[in-house]
């Protein structure tokens, strides 16, 4: 069991039934991301769980993905609360920041990452967050995988 002294916002849980070998653990001191590289059941994998703080999600993601780009490869899965819609379909009110969506998708495309849920579900609408203040639904929690997966 990993012991973390700082406040953690993210974690990666792996079944004790899985045969796991961890080669690298990387995390930030604020607890906003953790990256594990290694293998599960002899299959190479990198798992990045990331929480992008609300109100600064785009700038945070730009910074952290740039910082971690050397670790992100075709065996990478990114999961977490990105606090951003990745598509206009990800918001119920259709009022999306198209520039923000485009910027984050350009970064993800350069890394070879795509929204696996969207890939499997096409234009289907399903949301992970409800804003009582705005009365809107959004899909801000994502599972991203490398296009080669």
CSV table of N, CA and C in Angstrom, one decimal:
chain,number,residue,atom,x,y,z
A,1,UNK,N,0.8,-1.2,0.0
A,1,UNK,CA,0.0,0.0,0.0
A,1,UNK,C,0.9,1.2,0.0
A,2,UNK,N,0.6,2.2,-0.9
A,2,UNK,CA,1.3,3.4,-1.0
A,2,UNK,C,0.9,4.3,0.2
A,3,UNK,N,1.8,5.0,0.8
A,3,UNK,CA,1.5,5.9,1.8
A,3,UNK,C,1.8,7.3,1.3
A,4,UNK,N,0.8,8.2,1.3
A,4,UNK,CA,0.9,9.5,0.8
A,4,UNK,C,0.7,10.5,1.9
A,5,UNK,N,1.7,11.4,2.1
A,5,UNK,CA,1.6,12.3,3.3
A,5,UNK,C,0.8,13.6,2.9
A,6,UNK,N,0.8,14.0,1.7
A,6,UNK,CA,0.0,15.2,1.3
A,6,UNK,C,-1.4,14.8,1.1
A,7,UNK,N,-2.2,15.8,0.9
A,7,UNK,CA,-3.6,15.6,0.6
A,7,UNK,C,-3.8,15.1,-0.8
A,8,UNK,N,-4.4,13.9,-0.9
A,8,UNK,CA,-4.6,13.3,-2.3
A,8,UNK,C,-6.0,13.5,-2.8
A,9,UNK,N,-6.1,13.9,-4.0
A,9,UNK,CA,-7.4,14.1,-4.7
A,9,UNK,C,-7.7,12.9,-5.6
A,10,UNK,N,-6.6,12.2,-6.0
A,10,UNK,CA,-6.7,11.1,-6.9
A,10,UNK,C,-6.1,9.8,-6.3
A,11,UNK,N,-6.5,8.7,-6.8
A,11,UNK,CA,-5.9,7.4,-6.4
A,11,UNK,C,-6.1,6.4,-7.6
A,12,UNK,N,-5.4,5.4,-7.6
A,12,UNK,CA,-5.5,4.3,-8.5
A,12,UNK,C,-5.7,3.0,-7.7
A,13,UNK,N,-6.8,2.3,-7.8
A,13,UNK,CA,-7.0,1.1,-7.1
A,13,UNK,C,-6.9,-0.1,-8.1
A,14,UNK,N,-6.1,-1.1,-7.7
A,14,UNK,CA,-5.9,-2.2,-8.5
A,14,UNK,C,-6.3,-3.5,-7.6
A,15,UNK,N,-7.0,-4.4,-8.2
A,15,UNK,CA,-7.4,-5.6,-7.5
A,15,UNK,C,-6.2,-6.4,-7.0
A,16,UNK,N,-6.3,-6.9,-5.8
A,16,UNK,CA,-5.2,-7.7,-5.3
A,16,UNK,C,-5.2,-9.1,-6.0
A,17,UNK,N,-6.1,-9.3,-6.9
A,17,UNK,CA,-6.1,-10.6,-7.7
A,17,UNK,C,-5.2,-10.4,-8.9
A,18,UNK,N,-4.9,-9.2,-9.3
A,18,UNK,CA,-4.1,-8.9,-10.5
A,18,UNK,C,-2.6,-9.0,-10.2
A,19,UNK,N,-1.9,-9.5,-11.2
A,19,UNK,CA,-0.5,-9.6,-11.1
A,19,UNK,C,0.1,-8.3,-11.5
A,20,UNK,N,0.6,-7.5,-10.6
A,20,UNK,CA,1.0,-6.1,-10.9
A,20,UNK,C,2.5,-5.9,-10.7
A,21,UNK,N,3.1,-5.2,-11.6
A,21,UNK,CA,4.5,-4.8,-11.5
A,21,UNK,C,4.5,-3.3,-11.8
A,22,UNK,N,5.0,-2.6,-10.8
A,22,UNK,CA,5.0,-1.1,-11.0
A,22,UNK,C,6.5,-0.7,-11.2
A,23,UNK,N,6.8,0.0,-12.4
A,23,UNK,CA,8.1,0.4,-12.7
A,23,UNK,C,8.3,1.9,-12.3
A,24,UNK,N,7.2,2.7,-12.4
A,24,UNK,CA,7.3,4.1,-12.1
A,24,UNK,C,6.1,4.6,-11.5
A,25,UNK,N,6.2,5.5,-10.5
A,25,UNK,CA,5.1,6.2,-9.9
A,25,UNK,C,5.5,7.7,-9.9
A,26,UNK,N,4.6,8.5,-10.5
A,26,UNK,CA,4.9,9.9,-10.6
A,26,UNK,C,3.6,10.6,-10.1
A,27,UNK,N,3.8,11.6,-9.3
A,27,UNK,CA,2.6,12.4,-8.8
A,27,UNK,C,3.1,13.8,-8.4
A,28,UNK,N,2.1,14.7,-8.4
A,28,UNK,CA,2.4,16.0,-8.0
A,28,UNK,C,2.1,16.2,-6.5
A,29,UNK,N,2.8,17.1,-5.9
A,29,UNK,CA,2.6,17.3,-4.4
A,29,UNK,C,1.3,17.7,-4.0
A,30,UNK,N,0.5,18.3,-4.9
A,30,UNK,CA,-0.9,18.7,-4.5
A,30,UNK,C,-1.9,17.6,-4.6
A,31,UNK,N,-1.5,16.5,-5.1
A,31,UNK,CA,-2.4,15.3,-5.2
A,31,UNK,C,-3.4,15.4,-6.4
A,32,UNK,N,-3.0,16.2,-7.4
A,32,UNK,CA,-3.9,16.3,-8.5
A,32,UNK,C,-3.7,15.3,-9.6
A,33,UNK,N,-2.6,14.6,-9.6
A,33,UNK,CA,-2.5,13.4,-10.5
A,33,UNK,C,-1.5,12.4,-9.9
A,34,UNK,N,-1.7,11.2,-10.4
A,34,UNK,CA,-0.8,10.1,-10.1
A,34,UNK,C,-0.7,9.3,-11.4
A,35,UNK,N,0.5,8.9,-11.7
A,35,UNK,CA,0.8,8.1,-12.9
A,35,UNK,C,1.5,6.8,-12.5
A,36,UNK,N,1.0,5.7,-12.9
A,36,UNK,CA,1.7,4.4,-12.7
A,36,UNK,C,2.0,3.9,-14.0
A,37,UNK,N,3.3,3.4,-14.2
A,37,UNK,CA,3.8,2.7,-15.4
A,37,UNK,C,4.2,1.4,-14.9
A,38,UNK,N,3.9,0.3,-15.7
A,38,UNK,CA,4.3,-1.0,-15.3
A,38,UNK,C,3.5,-2.0,-16.1
A,39,UNK,N,3.1,-3.1,-15.5
A,39,UNK,CA,2.3,-4.1,-16.2
A,39,UNK,C,1.3,-4.7,-15.2
A,40,UNK,N,0.1,-5.1,-15.8
A,40,UNK,CA,-0.9,-5.8,-15.1
A,40,UNK,C,-1.1,-7.1,-15.8
A,41,UNK,N,-1.0,-8.2,-15.1
A,41,UNK,CA,-1.1,-9.5,-15.7
A,41,UNK,C,-0.2,-9.6,-17.0
A,42,UNK,N,1.0,-9.1,-16.8
A,42,UNK,CA,2.1,-9.2,-17.9
A,42,UNK,C,1.8,-8.4,-19.1
A,43,UNK,N,0.8,-7.5,-19.0
A,43,UNK,CA,0.5,-6.6,-20.1
A,43,UNK,C,0.9,-5.1,-19.7
A,44,UNK,N,1.8,-4.6,-20.5
A,44,UNK,CA,2.3,-3.2,-20.2
A,44,UNK,C,1.2,-2.2,-20.3
A,45,UNK,N,1.2,-1.3,-19.3
A,45,UNK,CA,0.2,-0.3,-19.2
A,45,UNK,C,0.7,0.9,-18.4
A,46,UNK,N,0.2,2.1,-18.8
A,46,UNK,CA,0.4,3.3,-18.0
A,46,UNK,C,-1.0,3.8,-17.7
A,47,UNK,N,-1.2,4.2,-16.4
A,47,UNK,CA,-2.5,4.7,-16.0
A,47,UNK,C,-2.2,6.1,-15.3
A,48,UNK,N,-2.9,7.1,-15.9
A,48,UNK,CA,-2.8,8.4,-15.3
A,48,UNK,C,-4.2,8.8,-14.8
A,49,UNK,N,-4.3,9.0,-13.5
A,49,UNK,CA,-5.5,9.5,-13.0
A,49,UNK,C,-5.3,11.0,-12.7
A,50,UNK,N,-6.1,11.9,-13.2
A,50,UNK,CA,-5.9,13.3,-13.1
A,50,UNK,C,-7.2,14.0,-12.6
A,51,UNK,N,-7.0,15.0,-11.8
A,51,UNK,CA,-8.1,15.9,-11.4
A,51,UNK,C,-7.6,17.3,-11.7
A,52,UNK,N,-8.4,17.9,-12.7
A,52,UNK,CA,-8.1,19.3,-13.1
A,52,UNK,C,-9.0,20.2,-12.3
A,53,UNK,N,-8.4,21.1,-11.4
A,53,UNK,CA,-9.2,21.9,-10.6
A,53,UNK,C,-10.1,22.8,-11.4
A,54,UNK,N,-11.4,22.9,-10.9
A,54,UNK,CA,-12.4,23.7,-11.5
A,54,UNK,C,-11.9,25.2,-11.6
A,55,UNK,N,-12.3,25.8,-12.7
A,55,UNK,CA,-11.9,27.2,-12.9
A,55,UNK,C,-10.6,27.5,-13.5
A,56,UNK,N,-9.7,26.4,-13.5
A,56,UNK,CA,-8.4,26.5,-14.1
A,56,UNK,C,-8.1,25.2,-14.9
A,57,UNK,N,-9.1,24.5,-15.2
A,57,UNK,CA,-8.9,23.2,-15.8
A,57,UNK,C,-8.1,23.2,-17.1
A,58,UNK,N,-8.4,24.1,-18.0
A,58,UNK,CA,-7.6,24.1,-19.3
A,58,UNK,C,-6.2,24.4,-19.1
A,59,UNK,N,-5.9,25.4,-18.3
A,59,UNK,CA,-4.4,25.8,-18.1
A,59,UNK,C,-3.7,24.7,-17.3
A,60,UNK,N,-4.4,24.1,-16.3
A,60,UNK,CA,-3.8,23.0,-15.6
A,60,UNK,C,-3.5,21.8,-16.5
A,61,UNK,N,-4.5,21.4,-17.3
A,61,UNK,CA,-4.3,20.3,-18.2
A,61,UNK,C,-3.2,20.5,-19.2
A,62,UNK,N,-3.1,21.7,-19.8
A,62,UNK,CA,-2.0,22.1,-20.7
A,62,UNK,C,-0.7,21.9,-20.0
A,63,UNK,N,-0.6,22.4,-18.8
A,63,UNK,CA,0.7,22.3,-18.1
A,63,UNK,C,1.1,20.9,-17.7
A,64,UNK,N,0.1,20.1,-17.1
A,64,UNK,CA,0.4,18.8,-16.7
A,64,UNK,C,0.7,17.8,-17.8
A,65,UNK,N,-0.1,17.9,-18.9
A,65,UNK,CA,0.1,17.0,-20.0
A,65,UNK,C,1.4,17.3,-20.8
A,66,UNK,N,1.8,18.6,-20.8
A,66,UNK,CA,3.1,18.9,-21.3
A,66,UNK,C,4.2,18.4,-20.5
A,67,UNK,N,4.0,18.5,-19.1
A,67,UNK,CA,5.0,18.0,-18.2
A,67,UNK,C,5.1,16.4,-18.3
A,68,UNK,N,4.0,15.8,-18.6
A,68,UNK,CA,4.0,14.3,-18.6
A,68,UNK,C,4.1,13.7,-20.0
A,69,UNK,N,4.3,14.5,-21.0
A,69,UNK,CA,4.2,14.0,-22.4
A,69,UNK,C,5.2,12.9,-22.7
A,70,UNK,N,6.4,12.9,-22.0
A,70,UNK,CA,7.4,11.9,-22.2
A,70,UNK,C,6.9,10.5,-21.7
A,71,UNK,N,6.0,10.6,-20.7
A,71,UNK,CA,5.6,9.3,-20.1
A,71,UNK,C,4.3,8.8,-20.8
A,72,UNK,N,3.6,9.6,-21.6
A,72,UNK,CA,2.4,9.2,-22.2
A,72,UNK,C,2.8,8.5,-23.5
A,73,UNK,N,2.3,7.2,-23.7
A,73,UNK,CA,2.7,6.5,-24.9
A,73,UNK,C,1.4,5.7,-25.3
A,74,UNK,N,1.6,4.7,-26.2
A,74,UNK,CA,0.5,4.0,-26.8
A,74,UNK,C,-0.1,2.9,-25.8
A,75,UNK,N,0.5,2.8,-24.6
A,75,UNK,CA,-0.1,1.9,-23.6
A,75,UNK,C,-0.8,2.7,-22.5
A,76,UNK,N,-1.0,4.0,-22.7
A,76,UNK,CA,-1.5,4.9,-21.7
A,76,UNK,C,-3.0,5.0,-21.7
A,77,UNK,N,-3.6,5.0,-20.5
A,77,UNK,CA,-5.0,5.3,-20.3
A,77,UNK,C,-5.0,6.5,-19.3
A,78,UNK,N,-5.8,7.5,-19.6
A,78,UNK,CA,-6.0,8.6,-18.8
A,78,UNK,C,-7.4,8.6,-18.3
A,79,UNK,N,-7.6,8.7,-17.0
A,79,UNK,CA,-8.9,8.7,-16.4
A,79,UNK,C,-9.0,9.9,-15.4
A,80,UNK,N,-10.2,10.4,-15.2
A,80,UNK,CA,-10.3,11.4,-14.1
A,80,UNK,C,-11.3,12.4,-14.4
A,81,UNK,N,-11.4,13.4,-13.5
A,81,UNK,CA,-12.2,14.5,-13.5
A,81,UNK,C,-11.5,15.7,-14.2
A,82,UNK,N,-11.7,15.9,-15.5
A,82,UNK,CA,-11.0,16.9,-16.2
A,82,UNK,C,-11.7,18.3,-16.1
A,83,UNK,N,-12.9,18.3,-15.5
A,83,UNK,CA,-13.6,19.5,-15.3
A,83,UNK,C,-13.8,20.3,-16.6
A,84,UNK,N,-13.8,19.5,-17.7
A,84,UNK,CA,-14.0,20.1,-19.1
A,84,UNK,C,-14.8,19.2,-19.9
A,85,UNK,N,-15.7,19.7,-20.7
A,85,UNK,CA,-16.4,19.0,-21.8
A,85,UNK,C,-15.4,18.8,-22.9
A,86,UNK,N,-15.3,17.6,-23.5
A,86,UNK,CA,-14.4,17.4,-24.6
A,86,UNK,C,-15.1,17.5,-26.0
A,87,UNK,N,-16.4,17.7,-25.9
A,87,UNK,CA,-17.3,17.7,-27.1
A,87,UNK,C,-18.5,18.6,-26.8
A,88,UNK,N,-19.1,19.2,-27.8
A,88,UNK,CA,-20.3,19.9,-27.6
A,88,UNK,C,-21.4,19.0,-27.1
A,89,UNK,N,-21.3,17.7,-27.3
A,89,UNK,CA,-22.3,16.7,-26.9
A,89,UNK,C,-22.2,16.5,-25.4
A,90,UNK,N,-21.1,17.0,-24.8
A,90,UNK,CA,-20.9,16.7,-23.3
A,90,UNK,C,-21.5,17.8,-22.4
A,91,UNK,N,-22.4,18.7,-22.9
A,91,UNK,CA,-23.1,19.6,-22.1
A,91,UNK,C,-24.5,19.7,-22.5
A,92,UNK,N,-25.4,19.7,-21.5
A,92,UNK,CA,-26.9,19.7,-21.8
A,92,UNK,C,-27.4,21.0,-22.4
A,93,UNK,N,-26.7,22.1,-22.1
A,93,UNK,CA,-27.3,23.4,-22.5
A,93,UNK,C,-26.7,23.9,-23.9
A,94,UNK,N,-25.8,23.1,-24.5
A,94,UNK,CA,-25.2,23.4,-25.8
A,94,UNK,C,-24.4,24.6,-25.7
A,95,UNK,N,-24.3,25.3,-24.6
A,95,UNK,CA,-23.4,26.5,-24.5
A,95,UNK,C,-22.0,26.0,-24.0
A,96,UNK,N,-21.2,25.7,-25.0
A,96,UNK,CA,-19.9,25.2,-24.6
A,96,UNK,C,-18.9,26.3,-25.1
A,97,UNK,N,-17.7,26.2,-24.5
A,97,UNK,CA,-16.6,27.1,-24.9
A,97,UNK,C,-15.9,26.3,-26.0
A,98,UNK,N,-16.3,26.6,-27.2
A,98,UNK,CA,-15.7,25.9,-28.4
A,98,UNK,C,-14.2,26.0,-28.5
A,99,UNK,N,-13.7,27.2,-28.1
A,99,UNK,CA,-12.3,27.4,-28.2
A,99,UNK,C,-11.5,26.5,-27.2
A,100,UNK,N,-12.1,26.4,-26.0
A,100,UNK,CA,-11.5,25.6,-24.9
A,100,UNK,C,-11.6,24.1,-25.3
A,101,UNK,N,-12.7,23.7,-25.9
A,101,UNK,CA,-12.8,22.3,-26.4
A,101,UNK,C,-11.8,22.0,-27.4
A,102,UNK,N,-11.6,22.9,-28.4
A,102,UNK,CA,-10.7,22.7,-29.5
A,102,UNK,C,-9.2,22.7,-28.9
A,103,UNK,N,-8.9,23.6,-28.0
A,103,UNK,CA,-7.6,23.6,-27.4
A,103,UNK,C,-7.2,22.3,-26.7
A,104,UNK,N,-8.1,21.8,-25.9
A,104,UNK,CA,-7.8,20.6,-25.2
A,104,UNK,C,-7.7,19.4,-26.1
A,105,UNK,N,-8.6,19.4,-27.1
A,105,UNK,CA,-8.5,18.3,-28.1
A,105,UNK,C,-7.3,18.3,-29.0
A,106,UNK,N,-6.8,19.4,-29.3
A,106,UNK,CA,-5.5,19.5,-30.0
A,106,UNK,C,-4.4,18.9,-29.2
A,107,UNK,N,-4.3,19.2,-27.9
A,107,UNK,CA,-3.3,18.6,-27.0
A,107,UNK,C,-3.5,17.1,-27.0
A,108,UNK,N,-4.7,16.6,-26.8
A,108,UNK,CA,-4.9,15.2,-26.7
A,108,UNK,C,-4.6,14.5,-28.0
A,109,UNK,N,-4.9,15.1,-29.1
A,109,UNK,CA,-4.6,14.6,-30.4
A,109,UNK,C,-3.1,14.4,-30.6
A,110,UNK,N,-2.4,15.5,-30.2
A,110,UNK,CA,-0.9,15.4,-30.4
A,110,UNK,C,-0.3,14.2,-29.5
A,111,UNK,N,-1.0,13.9,-28.4
A,111,UNK,CA,-0.5,12.8,-27.6
A,111,UNK,C,-1.1,11.5,-28.1
A,112,UNK,N,-1.9,11.5,-29.1
A,112,UNK,CA,-2.5,10.3,-29.6
A,112,UNK,C,-3.7,9.8,-28.8
A,113,UNK,N,-4.2,10.6,-27.9
A,113,UNK,CA,-5.3,10.2,-27.0
A,113,UNK,C,-6.7,10.5,-27.6
A,114,UNK,N,-7.6,9.7,-27.3
A,114,UNK,CA,-9.0,10.0,-27.7
A,114,UNK,C,-10.0,9.5,-26.6
A,115,UNK,N,-11.2,10.1,-26.6
A,115,UNK,CA,-12.2,9.9,-25.6
A,115,UNK,C,-12.8,8.5,-26.0
A,116,UNK,N,-12.5,7.5,-25.2
A,116,UNK,CA,-12.9,6.1,-25.4
A,116,UNK,C,-14.5,6.0,-25.3
A,117,UNK,N,-15.0,6.7,-24.3
A,117,UNK,CA,-16.5,6.6,-24.2
A,117,UNK,C,-17.2,7.2,-25.4
A,118,UNK,N,-16.7,8.3,-25.9
A,118,UNK,CA,-17.3,8.9,-27.1
A,118,UNK,C,-17.1,8.0,-28.3
A,119,UNK,N,-15.9,7.4,-28.4
A,119,UNK,CA,-15.6,6.5,-29.6
A,119,UNK,C,-16.6,5.4,-29.6
A,120,UNK,N,-16.9,4.8,-28.4
A,120,UNK,CA,-17.8,3.7,-28.3
A,120,UNK,C,-19.3,4.1,-28.4
A,121,UNK,N,-19.6,5.3,-28.0
A,121,UNK,CA,-21.1,5.7,-27.9
A,121,UNK,C,-21.5,6.7,-28.9
A,122,UNK,N,-20.6,7.2,-29.8
A,122,UNK,CA,-21.0,8.1,-30.8
A,122,UNK,C,-21.6,9.4,-30.3
A,123,UNK,N,-22.8,9.7,-30.8
A,123,UNK,CA,-23.5,11.0,-30.4
A,123,UNK,C,-24.4,10.8,-29.2
A,124,UNK,N,-24.3,9.7,-28.5
A,124,UNK,CA,-25.2,9.5,-27.3
A,124,UNK,C,-24.8,10.5,-26.2
A,125,UNK,N,-25.8,11.0,-25.5
A,125,UNK,CA,-25.6,12.0,-24.5
A,125,UNK,C,-25.8,11.3,-23.1
A,126,UNK,N,-24.7,11.4,-22.3
A,126,UNK,CA,-24.8,10.9,-20.9
A,126,UNK,C,-23.9,11.8,-20.1
A,127,UNK,N,-24.3,12.1,-18.9
A,127,UNK,CA,-23.5,13.1,-18.1
A,127,UNK,C,-23.1,12.6,-16.8
A,128,UNK,N,-22.0,13.2,-16.3
A,128,UNK,CA,-21.4,12.8,-15.0
A,128,UNK,C,-21.5,13.8,-13.9
A,129,UNK,N,-22.0,15.0,-14.3
A,129,UNK,CA,-22.1,16.1,-13.3
A,129,UNK,C,-23.3,17.0,-13.5
A,130,UNK,N,-24.0,17.4,-12.4
A,130,UNK,CA,-25.1,18.3,-12.5
A,130,UNK,C,-24.8,19.5,-11.7
A,131,UNK,N,-24.9,20.7,-12.4
A,131,UNK,CA,-24.7,22.0,-11.7
A,131,UNK,C,-26.0,22.5,-11.3
A,132,UNK,N,-26.3,22.5,-10.0
A,132,UNK,CA,-27.5,23.1,-9.5
A,132,UNK,C,-27.6,24.6,-9.7
A,133,UNK,N,-26.5,25.3,-9.7
A,133,UNK,CA,-26.4,26.7,-9.9
A,133,UNK,C,-26.9,27.1,-11.3
A,134,UNK,N,-26.4,26.3,-12.3
A,134,UNK,CA,-26.7,26.6,-13.7
A,134,UNK,C,-27.9,25.7,-14.2
A,135,UNK,N,-28.2,24.7,-13.5
A,135,UNK,CA,-29.3,23.8,-14.0
A,135,UNK,C,-28.9,23.0,-15.2
A,136,UNK,N,-27.6,22.7,-15.3
A,136,UNK,CA,-27.1,22.0,-16.5
A,136,UNK,C,-26.4,20.7,-16.1
A,137,UNK,N,-26.3,19.8,-17.1
A,137,UNK,CA,-25.6,18.6,-17.0
A,137,UNK,C,-24.4,18.6,-17.8
A,138,UNK,N,-23.3,18.0,-17.4
A,138,UNK,CA,-22.1,17.9,-18.2
A,138,UNK,C,-21.4,16.6,-18.0
A,139,UNK,N,-20.6,16.2,-19.0
A,139,UNK,CA,-19.7,15.1,-18.9
A,139,UNK,C,-18.3,15.6,-18.8
A,140,UNK,N,-17.8,15.6,-17.5
A,140,UNK,CA,-16.5,16.2,-17.2
A,140,UNK,C,-15.5,15.1,-16.7
A,141,UNK,N,-16.1,13.9,-16.5
A,141,UNK,CA,-15.2,12.8,-16.1
A,141,UNK,C,-15.0,11.9,-17.3
A,142,UNK,N,-13.8,11.6,-17.6
A,142,UNK,CA,-13.4,11.0,-18.9
A,142,UNK,C,-12.5,9.8,-18.7
A,143,UNK,N,-12.6,8.9,-19.7
A,143,UNK,CA,-11.7,7.8,-19.9
A,143,UNK,C,-11.1,8.0,-21.3
A,144,UNK,N,-9.8,8.3,-21.3
A,144,UNK,CA,-9.1,8.5,-22.6
A,144,UNK,C,-8.1,7.4,-22.8
A,145,UNK,N,-7.9,7.0,-24.0
A,145,UNK,CA,-7.0,5.9,-24.3
A,145,UNK,C,-6.2,6.3,-25.6
A,146,UNK,N,-5.0,5.7,-25.7
A,146,UNK,CA,-4.3,6.0,-26.9
A,146,UNK,C,-5.0,5.4,-28.2
A,147,UNK,N,-4.9,6.0,-29.3
A,147,UNK,CA,-5.6,5.6,-30.5
A,147,UNK,C,-5.2,4.2,-30.9
A,148,UNK,N,-4.0,3.8,-30.5
A,148,UNK,CA,-3.5,2.4,-30.9
A,148,UNK,C,-4.1,1.3,-30.0
A,149,UNK,N,-4.7,1.7,-28.9
A,149,UNK,CA,-5.3,0.7,-28.1
A,149,UNK,C,-6.5,0.1,-28.8
